[in-house]
Amino acid sequence: MTRVFTSSPPGVRAGESYEQASRAGDFIFLSGQVAKDENGHWVGGDAANQARQIWRNIDRVLAHMGATKDDIAKVTTILTNAADREAVTAVRLDYLGDHRPPHTGLYVPVLGRPQITMEVEVIAYAPQAKAPSP
């Protein structure tokens, strides 16, 4: 049986009731990332600026779990404003470079808190040999 390892890296705060990622075998599941900086402050500005912060957070969580952006197998982006799609997509494509994992985009009226206008979650596949020790 595969043990599930959960963790949150320095610089990306855990939620009150969850960790930022879990590893189950070779798969890594990230919690939905929002535009909070390493000090827990909300990042303002336009959608592209917020998306860049989200991908920085994803980078930190992946690295902590022994993975990189090239290990991303699936991306889901959730937006409260469909008008942000183009800017957020441009940031995602820039971040991923030539890597083009499957992507699902969702529009919802609200997310967990009023200041959250977007959330991105990823699933990665990375061999356990790259994983940190629990």
GROMACS .gro file of N, CA and C in nm, residues 10-68:
model
  177
   10PRO      N    1   0.806   2.598   0.319
   10PRO     CA    2   0.826   2.735   0.367
   10PRO      C    3   0.791   2.831   0.253
   11GLY      N    4   0.729   2.941   0.285
   11GLY     CA    5   0.695   3.041   0.185
   11GLY      C    6   0.560   3.022   0.120
   12VAL      N    7   0.493   2.912   0.150
   12VAL     CA    8   0.356   2.890   0.103
   12VAL      C    9   0.279   2.835   0.222
   13ARG      N   10   0.197   2.919   0.279
   13ARG     CA   11   0.130   2.883   0.404
   13ARG      C   12   0.026   2.773   0.386
   14ALA      N   13   0.025   2.683   0.483
   14ALA     CA   14  -0.079   2.580   0.485
   14ALA      C   15  -0.211   2.645   0.521
   15GLY      N   16  -0.318   2.583   0.479
   15GLY     CA   17  -0.449   2.632   0.517
   15GLY      C   18  -0.478   2.595   0.661
   16GLU      N   19  -0.586   2.644   0.713
   16GLU     CA   20  -0.622   2.613   0.851
   16GLU      C   21  -0.655   2.466   0.869
   17SER      N   22  -0.702   2.402   0.763
   17SER     CA   23  -0.746   2.263   0.775
   17SER      C   24  -0.684   2.171   0.670
   18TYR      N   25  -0.575   2.215   0.605
   18TYR     CA   26  -0.515   2.132   0.501
   18TYR      C   27  -0.369   2.171   0.478
   19GLU      N   28  -0.297   2.081   0.413
   19GLU     CA   29  -0.161   2.108   0.367
   19GLU      C   30  -0.166   2.148   0.221
   20GLN      N   31  -0.057   2.199   0.168
   20GLN     CA   32  -0.054   2.247   0.030
   20GLN      C   33  -0.038   2.135  -0.074
   21ALA      N   34   0.011   2.019  -0.031
   21ALA     CA   35   0.029   1.911  -0.128
   21ALA      C   36   0.028   1.776  -0.060
   22SER      N   37  -0.003   1.676  -0.139
   22SER     CA   38   0.011   1.538  -0.092
   22SER      C   39   0.074   1.457  -0.203
   23ARG      N   40   0.150   1.357  -0.161
   23ARG     CA   41   0.211   1.264  -0.255
   23ARG      C   42   0.151   1.128  -0.228
   24ALA      N   43   0.103   1.064  -0.334
   24ALA     CA   44   0.051   0.928  -0.326
   24ALA      C   45   0.126   0.849  -0.434
   25GLY      N   46   0.226   0.776  -0.391
   25GLY     CA   47   0.311   0.707  -0.489
   25GLY      C   48   0.386   0.809  -0.572
   26ASP      N   49   0.374   0.799  -0.702
   26ASP     CA   50   0.444   0.890  -0.792
   26ASP      C   51   0.362   1.014  -0.828
   27PHE      N   52   0.242   1.024  -0.774
   27PHE     CA   53   0.155   1.138  -0.804
   27PHE      C   54   0.160   1.241  -0.693
   28ILE      N   55   0.160   1.369  -0.732
   28ILE     CA   56   0.159   1.480  -0.638
   28ILE      C   57   0.035   1.564  -0.669
   29PHE      N   58  -0.045   1.589  -0.567
   29PHE     CA   59  -0.168   1.667  -0.581
   29PHE      C   60  -0.151   1.796  -0.503
   30LEU      N   61  -0.165   1.908  -0.570
   30LEU     CA   62  -0.153   2.038  -0.503
   30LEU      C   63  -0.291   2.093  -0.470
   31SER      N   64  -0.300   2.155  -0.353
   31SER     CA   65  -0.420   2.231  -0.319
   31SER      C   66  -0.431   2.346  -0.418
   32GLY      N   67  -0.551   2.396  -0.436
   32GLY     CA   68  -0.567   2.513  -0.521
   32GLY      C   69  -0.485   2.628  -0.467
   33GLN      N   70  -0.401   2.685  -0.552
   33GLN     CA   71  -0.315   2.797  -0.512
   33GLN      C   72  -0.382   2.928  -0.545
   34VAL      N   73  -0.369   3.023  -0.454
   34VAL     CA   74  -0.427   3.156  -0.471
   34VAL      C   75  -0.315   3.260  -0.466
   35ALA      N   76  -0.347   3.385  -0.492
   35ALA     CA   77  -0.248   3.491  -0.503
   35ALA      C   78  -0.208   3.548  -0.367
   36LYS      N   79  -0.143   3.465  -0.286
   36LYS     CA   80  -0.086   3.510  -0.159
   36LYS      C   81   0.065   3.497  -0.170
   37ASP      N   82   0.136   3.598  -0.118
   37ASP     CA   83   0.281   3.592  -0.122
   37ASP      C   84   0.336   3.509  -0.006
   38GLU      N   85   0.468   3.501   0.002
   38GLU     CA   86   0.533   3.417   0.104
   38GLU      C   87   0.506   3.464   0.247
   39ASN      N   88   0.458   3.587   0.264
   39ASN     CA   89   0.423   3.638   0.397
   39ASN      C   90   0.275   3.624   0.428
   40GLY      N   91   0.201   3.563   0.336
   40GLY     CA   92   0.058   3.543   0.357
   40GLY      C   93  -0.027   3.663   0.319
   41HIS      N   94   0.031   3.762   0.250
   41HIS     CA   95  -0.043   3.880   0.207
   41HIS      C   96  -0.103   3.858   0.069
   42TRP      N   97  -0.222   3.909   0.049
   42TRP     CA   98  -0.287   3.899  -0.081
   42TRP      C   99  -0.213   3.986  -0.181
   43VAL      N  100  -0.189   3.933  -0.298
   43VAL     CA  101  -0.124   4.007  -0.406
   43VAL      C  102  -0.233   4.069  -0.491
   44GLY      N  103  -0.225   4.199  -0.504
   44GLY     CA  104  -0.325   4.270  -0.582
   44GLY      C  105  -0.281   4.291  -0.725
   45GLY      N  106  -0.337   4.392  -0.785
   45GLY     CA  107  -0.304   4.421  -0.923
   45GLY      C  108  -0.395   4.347  -1.018
   46ASP      N  109  -0.355   4.345  -1.142
   46ASP     CA  110  -0.438   4.281  -1.244
   46ASP      C  111  -0.430   4.129  -1.237
   47ALA      N  112  -0.508   4.065  -1.320
   47ALA     CA  113  -0.516   3.919  -1.321
   47ALA      C  114  -0.381   3.855  -1.353
   48ALA      N  115  -0.305   3.914  -1.444
   48ALA     CA  116  -0.174   3.858  -1.480
   48ALA      C  117  -0.080   3.861  -1.360
   49ASN      N  118  -0.079   3.969  -1.284
   49ASN     CA  119   0.006   3.980  -1.166
   49ASN      C  120  -0.032   3.874  -1.062
   50GLN      N  121  -0.160   3.855  -1.041
   50GLN     CA  122  -0.205   3.753  -0.946
   50GLN      C  123  -0.169   3.613  -0.996
   51ALA      N  124  -0.185   3.589  -1.127
   51ALA     CA  125  -0.151   3.458  -1.183
   51ALA      C  126  -0.002   3.429  -1.168
   52ARG      N  127   0.082   3.529  -1.188
   52ARG     CA  128   0.226   3.507  -1.170
   52ARG      C  129   0.258   3.465  -1.027
   53GLN      N  130   0.189   3.525  -0.928
   53GLN     CA  131   0.212   3.485  -0.788
   53GLN      C  132   0.166   3.341  -0.766
   54ILE      N  133   0.054   3.306  -0.823
   54ILE     CA  134   0.004   3.169  -0.810
   54ILE      C  135   0.105   3.069  -0.865
   55TRP      N  136   0.162   3.097  -0.983
   55TRP     CA  137   0.260   3.004  -1.041
   55TRP      C  138   0.389   3.002  -0.962
   56ARG      N  139   0.428   3.113  -0.898
   56ARG     CA  140   0.543   3.110  -0.807
   56ARG      C  141   0.515   3.016  -0.690
   57ASN      N  142   0.393   3.022  -0.638
   57ASN     CA  143   0.355   2.932  -0.528
   57ASN      C  144   0.358   2.787  -0.575
   58ILE      N  145   0.305   2.762  -0.693
   58ILE     CA  146   0.306   2.626  -0.748
   58ILE      C  147   0.449   2.576  -0.760
   59ASP      N  148   0.537   2.661  -0.810
   59ASP     CA  149   0.679   2.626  -0.821
   59ASP      C  150   0.737   2.584  -0.687
   60ARG      N  151   0.709   2.663  -0.583
   60ARG     CA  152   0.761   2.633  -0.449
   60ARG      C  153   0.708   2.500  -0.397
   61VAL      N  154   0.579   2.478  -0.414
   61VAL     CA  155   0.519   2.354  -0.363
   61VAL      C  156   0.573   2.234  -0.440
   62LEU      N  157   0.581   2.244  -0.571
   62LEU     CA  158   0.636   2.134  -0.650
   62LEU      C  159   0.780   2.103  -0.608
   63ALA      N  160   0.863   2.205  -0.595
   63ALA     CA  161   1.003   2.184  -0.556
   63ALA      C  162   1.011   2.115  -0.420
   64HIS      N  163   0.928   2.159  -0.327
   64HIS     CA  164   0.926   2.099  -0.193
   64HIS      C  165   0.888   1.951  -0.199
   65MET      N  166   0.805   1.916  -0.296
   65MET     CA  167   0.759   1.777  -0.308
   65MET      C  168   0.847   1.695  -0.402
   66GLY      N  169   0.956   1.754  -0.451
   66GLY     CA  170   1.048   1.681  -0.536
   66GLY      C  171   1.009   1.678  -0.682
   67ALA      N  172   0.945   1.784  -0.730
   67ALA     CA  173   0.900   1.789  -0.868
   67ALA      C  174   0.929   1.926  -0.929
   68THR      N  175   0.909   1.936  -1.059
   68THR     CA  176   0.925   2.062  -1.131
   68THR      C  177   0.802   2.085  -1.219
   0.00000   0.00000   0.00000
